[in-house]
Amino acid sequence: MHAPSAPRGTALVTGASVGIGQATVRRLAADGWRVVACARRAQALQALAGDLGGAVLPWPLDVTDDAAVAALPQALPADWRAVDLLVNNAGLALGREPAQQADLADWRAMVATNITGLLAVTHALLPGMVARGRGHVVHIGSIAAQFAYPGGNVYGASKAFVRQLGYGLKADLIATPVRVTVIEPGMVAGSEFSLVRFKGDAARAAAIYEGAEPMQPEDVAEAVAWVAAQPAHVNVSLLQLMPVGQGPGAVSVHRR
Ligand code: NDP
Ligand code: 8X3
């Protein structure tokens, strides 16, 4: 547990109800940030805010709800509107079937959340950062953006979009003090990621981590806190982290 430090500003974290997002809210709050915690599950956000006191504003938000996201900057209470740090964390994988067997609805849901939802939240909050001359956008991508694996098809592609968007935003923001970072974690347990991916099949989800020593949500939260704490003239563009027991995959070869 980190002792609270001097006030740093206002952060907004999407997908804050569990997992990496929740750990990030806790870590940022400990660093002195006031944090708007967004996700669909209001009760979990309330519980989180209850734990952390006035430093956290629970804000139920579905990132695929275009109207709610567009209204966000004006809907937030006046003293929470100047978001200095946006952590685009809400995301999911659905299914791990080969592309030729995948469910199109799963593909659409991943695109709607990981790409379109992330875009909408960024579009809503970025102009304010530029106008105020202060801001940092952190995307939670994935190593799947770079390393393809069987069944990772659209999930990996959505995270490749996230990485490239990060670079593109930085190019557009080059004459501003606004920073952009993409954090790409490898295997993280202790979240609902695999349970969601396998649609509630707990045994299949647990098998992903069997015998491995994955990272925990707190490890990624630490990376978010670190990039946000760099001096204002330093922009960490891309940060990839894996557990020690995970490495870049070999190119696949099919042998008859
Ligand atoms: P979890 O499933 O535990 O958390 C996902 C979070 O996203 C939840 O808080 C969920 O909240 C929220 N969310 C999902 N859909 C929406 C939506 N439409 N609107 C708002 N919030 C939404 O997974 P992780 O914590 O593991 O994943 C967080 C991020 O990290 C994701 O982007 C994931 O791709 C990425 N990642 C995860 C890795 C891992 O191995 N676990 C590795 C690399 C990256 P709610 O259901 O309440 O809306
Ligand atoms: C989550 C990590 O390897 O399951 O982004 O795609 S992986």
XYZ file of C-alpha atoms and ligand atoms in Angstrom:
311
model
C 0.000 0.000 0.000
C 1.351 3.389 -0.998
C 0.909 6.371 1.308
C -1.197 9.206 -0.181
C 0.909 12.052 -1.555
C 0.339 15.630 -2.768
C -2.670 16.291 -5.059
C -1.842 15.598 -8.721
C -5.052 16.362 -10.594
C -8.113 14.547 -11.877
C -7.927 11.162 -13.577
C -10.677 9.201 -15.308
C -10.362 5.431 -15.607
C -12.695 3.364 -17.787
C -13.397 -0.247 -16.867
C -12.798 0.565 -13.212
C -15.176 -1.952 -11.617
C -12.692 -4.857 -11.461
C -9.266 -6.011 -12.549
C -6.644 -3.671 -13.985
C -8.988 -0.675 -13.982
C -9.922 -1.061 -10.342
C -6.284 -1.566 -9.320
C -5.397 1.560 -11.302
C -8.006 3.624 -9.476
C -6.608 2.440 -6.142
C -3.013 3.125 -7.201
C -3.732 6.578 -8.610
C -5.753 7.554 -5.553
C -2.822 6.502 -3.370
C -0.603 8.759 -5.514
C -2.812 11.774 -4.791
C -5.049 11.721 -7.878
C -8.775 12.360 -7.673
C -10.284 9.650 -9.847
C -13.525 9.364 -11.808
C -14.157 5.605 -11.852
C -16.250 4.477 -14.844
C -17.752 1.107 -15.764
C -21.186 -0.408 -16.306
C -21.495 -2.009 -12.848
C -22.536 0.848 -10.597
C -22.511 -1.204 -7.412
C -18.877 -2.200 -7.804
C -17.939 1.441 -8.404
C -19.855 2.497 -5.288
C -17.992 -0.108 -3.239
C -14.671 1.125 -4.621
C -15.536 4.741 -3.825
C -16.624 3.619 -0.360
C -13.164 2.111 0.178
C -11.287 5.169 -1.062
C -13.458 8.010 0.223
C -13.832 11.380 -1.490
C -10.876 10.757 -3.820
C -13.078 8.662 -6.098
C -16.202 9.636 -8.007
C -18.150 6.554 -9.147
C -19.571 7.238 -12.613
C -21.573 4.461 -14.290
C -20.719 4.549 -17.989
C -20.944 2.123 -20.881
C -18.252 3.197 -23.344
C -20.410 1.885 -26.214
C -23.213 4.310 -25.291
C -22.350 7.112 -27.711
C -24.763 9.649 -26.194
C -23.603 9.094 -22.610
C -19.953 9.308 -23.618
C -20.445 12.473 -25.692
C -22.290 14.073 -22.769
C -19.591 13.085 -20.279
C -17.536 16.304 -20.155
C -20.598 18.392 -19.303
C -22.374 15.732 -17.234
C -19.589 15.375 -14.673
C -19.851 17.624 -11.605
C -18.134 20.944 -12.390
C -15.133 20.311 -10.134
C -14.474 16.886 -11.763
C -14.619 17.992 -15.410
C -11.001 19.004 -15.956
C -9.678 15.507 -16.598
C -5.863 15.568 -16.678
C -5.282 11.844 -17.050
C -7.502 9.535 -19.086
C -6.865 5.809 -18.702
C -8.621 3.991 -21.553
C -8.740 0.585 -19.916
C -12.266 -0.771 -20.632
C -11.880 -3.689 -22.990
C -12.499 -7.346 -23.523
C -11.757 -10.448 -25.514
C -14.610 -12.733 -26.505
C -13.946 -16.271 -27.680
C -10.728 -17.930 -28.771
C -11.944 -19.865 -31.758
C -10.093 -19.716 -35.060
C -11.415 -16.940 -37.284
C -13.236 -19.384 -39.518
C -15.327 -20.554 -36.553
C -15.716 -17.267 -34.698
C -19.005 -15.642 -33.804
C -19.435 -12.369 -35.714
C -21.295 -10.891 -32.726
C -18.168 -11.446 -30.605
C -16.040 -9.654 -33.165
C -18.470 -6.763 -33.291
C -18.557 -6.499 -29.479
C -14.758 -6.352 -29.259
C -14.617 -3.661 -31.934
C -17.428 -1.708 -30.239
C -15.659 -1.680 -26.877
C -11.917 -1.851 -27.586
C -11.970 0.454 -30.599
C -15.163 2.498 -30.986
C -15.733 2.966 -27.254
C -12.125 3.970 -26.664
C -12.344 6.403 -29.556
C -15.544 7.977 -28.235
C -14.133 8.552 -24.744
C -10.929 9.985 -26.185
C -12.898 12.225 -28.555
C -14.983 13.520 -25.637
C -12.074 14.354 -23.336
C -9.112 15.248 -25.546
C -10.246 18.750 -26.655
C -10.501 19.860 -23.009
C -6.947 18.667 -22.333
C -5.622 20.624 -25.292
C -7.627 23.730 -24.334
C -6.281 23.586 -20.773
C -2.737 22.854 -21.954
C -2.511 19.842 -19.646
C -3.293 16.181 -20.131
C -2.213 12.598 -20.611
C -4.029 9.801 -22.436
C -3.015 6.282 -21.461
C -4.363 3.386 -23.507
C -4.265 -0.126 -22.112
C -3.346 -2.178 -25.155
C -1.971 -5.706 -25.112
C 1.007 -7.728 -26.256
C -1.584 -9.303 -28.569
C -1.176 -6.164 -30.705
C 2.260 -7.397 -31.712
C 2.299 -11.146 -31.121
C -0.427 -13.071 -32.887
C -1.650 -16.307 -31.311
C -4.261 -18.811 -32.456
C -7.721 -17.502 -31.665
C -6.480 -14.000 -30.883
C -7.540 -12.686 -34.296
C -9.877 -9.711 -33.738
C -8.818 -9.117 -30.128
C -5.195 -8.715 -31.255
C -6.244 -6.571 -34.203
C -8.256 -4.296 -31.923
C -5.198 -3.813 -29.723
C -3.031 -3.113 -32.782
C -5.498 -0.332 -33.532
C -5.030 0.963 -29.998
C -1.257 1.059 -30.399
C -1.391 2.813 -33.753
C -3.983 5.279 -32.477
C -1.631 6.139 -29.639
C 1.121 6.981 -32.128
C -1.330 8.930 -34.303
C -2.625 10.978 -31.392
C 0.916 11.819 -30.382
C 1.636 13.017 -33.913
C -1.386 15.322 -33.782
C -0.573 16.585 -30.289
C 3.088 17.238 -30.982
C 2.772 21.006 -30.489
C 0.848 20.611 -27.219
C 1.899 19.495 -23.727
C -0.599 16.597 -23.874
C 1.059 13.189 -23.534
C 0.019 9.832 -24.978
C 1.112 6.429 -23.733
C 0.208 2.902 -24.778
C 0.770 0.234 -22.124
C 0.796 -3.319 -23.459
C 0.581 -5.987 -20.768
C 1.045 -9.688 -21.292
C -0.696 -12.282 -19.139
C -2.528 -10.782 -16.160
C -4.516 -12.956 -13.746
C -6.681 -11.700 -10.884
C -9.104 -9.996 -13.257
C -12.228 -11.204 -15.050
C -10.563 -11.130 -18.466
C -10.549 -14.874 -19.170
C -13.896 -15.465 -17.476
C -15.399 -12.891 -19.844
C -13.521 -14.329 -22.815
C -14.859 -17.827 -22.114
C -18.331 -16.534 -21.244
C -18.441 -17.649 -17.633
C -16.648 -21.004 -18.090
C -14.529 -20.772 -14.921
C -12.626 -24.020 -15.560
C -11.550 -22.902 -19.035
C -10.602 -19.497 -17.684
C -8.545 -20.995 -14.852
C -6.732 -23.320 -17.285
C -5.186 -20.280 -18.995
C -3.170 -19.511 -15.852
C -2.506 -23.096 -14.729
C 1.143 -23.646 -13.840
C 2.059 -20.105 -14.897
C 3.039 -17.133 -12.785
C 1.085 -14.297 -14.407
C 1.197 -10.631 -13.535
C -1.504 -9.138 -11.324
C -3.672 -6.058 -11.980
C -1.520 -4.123 -9.498
C 1.542 -4.629 -11.732
C -0.173 -2.834 -14.605
C -1.532 -0.166 -12.258
C 2.048 0.476 -11.157
C 3.030 1.050 -14.794
C 0.163 3.534 -15.233
C 1.209 5.402 -12.104
C 4.832 5.439 -13.314
C 4.143 6.858 -16.778
C 1.844 9.477 -15.241
C 4.516 10.476 -12.723
C 7.238 11.183 -15.291
C 8.382 14.803 -15.618
C 6.144 16.873 -17.916
C 8.756 16.868 -20.702
C 8.941 13.058 -20.827
C 6.437 11.059 -22.889
C 6.543 7.287 -22.517
C 5.109 6.290 -25.890
C 4.951 2.515 -25.521
C 5.470 0.313 -22.510
C 5.241 -3.447 -22.891
C 5.356 -5.696 -19.847
C 5.131 -9.453 -19.437
C 5.508 -11.878 -16.583
C 9.017 -13.337 -16.380
C 7.682 -16.681 -17.596
C 6.152 -15.304 -20.793
C 7.979 -14.351 -23.981
C 7.341 -13.309 -27.556
C 5.838 -16.198 -29.487
C 7.596 -18.137 -32.215
C 6.236 -17.827 -35.723
C 3.829 -20.715 -36.177
C 4.612 -23.535 -38.574
C 2.146 -26.197 -39.619
C 3.785 -29.573 -40.217
C 2.005 -32.436 -41.945
P -11.643 -7.355 -16.629
O -12.628 -8.153 -17.423
O -11.388 -7.737 -15.222
O -12.010 -5.819 -16.654
C -12.587 -5.211 -17.766
C -13.207 -3.913 -17.326
O -13.783 -3.276 -18.469
C -14.310 -4.108 -16.322
O -14.221 -3.115 -15.328
C -15.581 -3.913 -17.131
O -16.560 -3.346 -16.267
C -15.114 -2.898 -18.155
N -15.918 -2.869 -19.373
C -16.127 -3.872 -20.262
N -16.973 -3.447 -21.221
C -17.289 -2.152 -20.919
C -18.111 -1.181 -21.509
N -18.813 -1.440 -22.630
N -18.209 0.047 -20.938
C -17.516 0.320 -19.825
N -16.725 -0.561 -19.201
C -16.617 -1.793 -19.756
O -10.292 -7.424 -17.494
P -8.840 -6.807 -17.254
O -8.818 -5.950 -16.056
O -7.876 -7.921 -17.365
O -8.706 -5.936 -18.583
C -8.615 -4.534 -18.588
C -7.941 -4.116 -19.887
O -6.659 -4.686 -19.949
C -8.660 -4.547 -21.162
O -8.576 -3.525 -22.118
C -7.854 -5.759 -21.615
O -7.949 -5.968 -22.996
C -6.472 -5.347 -21.188
N -5.506 -6.418 -21.012
C -5.750 -7.463 -20.169
C -4.811 -8.458 -20.034
C -5.037 -9.665 -19.206
O -4.301 -10.672 -19.398
N -5.968 -9.684 -18.277
C -3.516 -8.369 -20.713
C -3.393 -7.233 -21.584
C -4.343 -6.286 -21.687
P -18.150 -3.550 -16.363
O -18.377 -4.977 -16.753
O -18.596 -3.211 -14.982
O -18.590 -2.561 -17.392
C -4.518 -10.170 -22.928
C -3.293 -10.974 -23.082
O -2.191 -12.824 -24.431
O -4.465 -13.219 -23.656
O -4.435 -9.034 -23.693
O -4.067 -11.712 -25.453
S -3.530 -12.235 -24.228
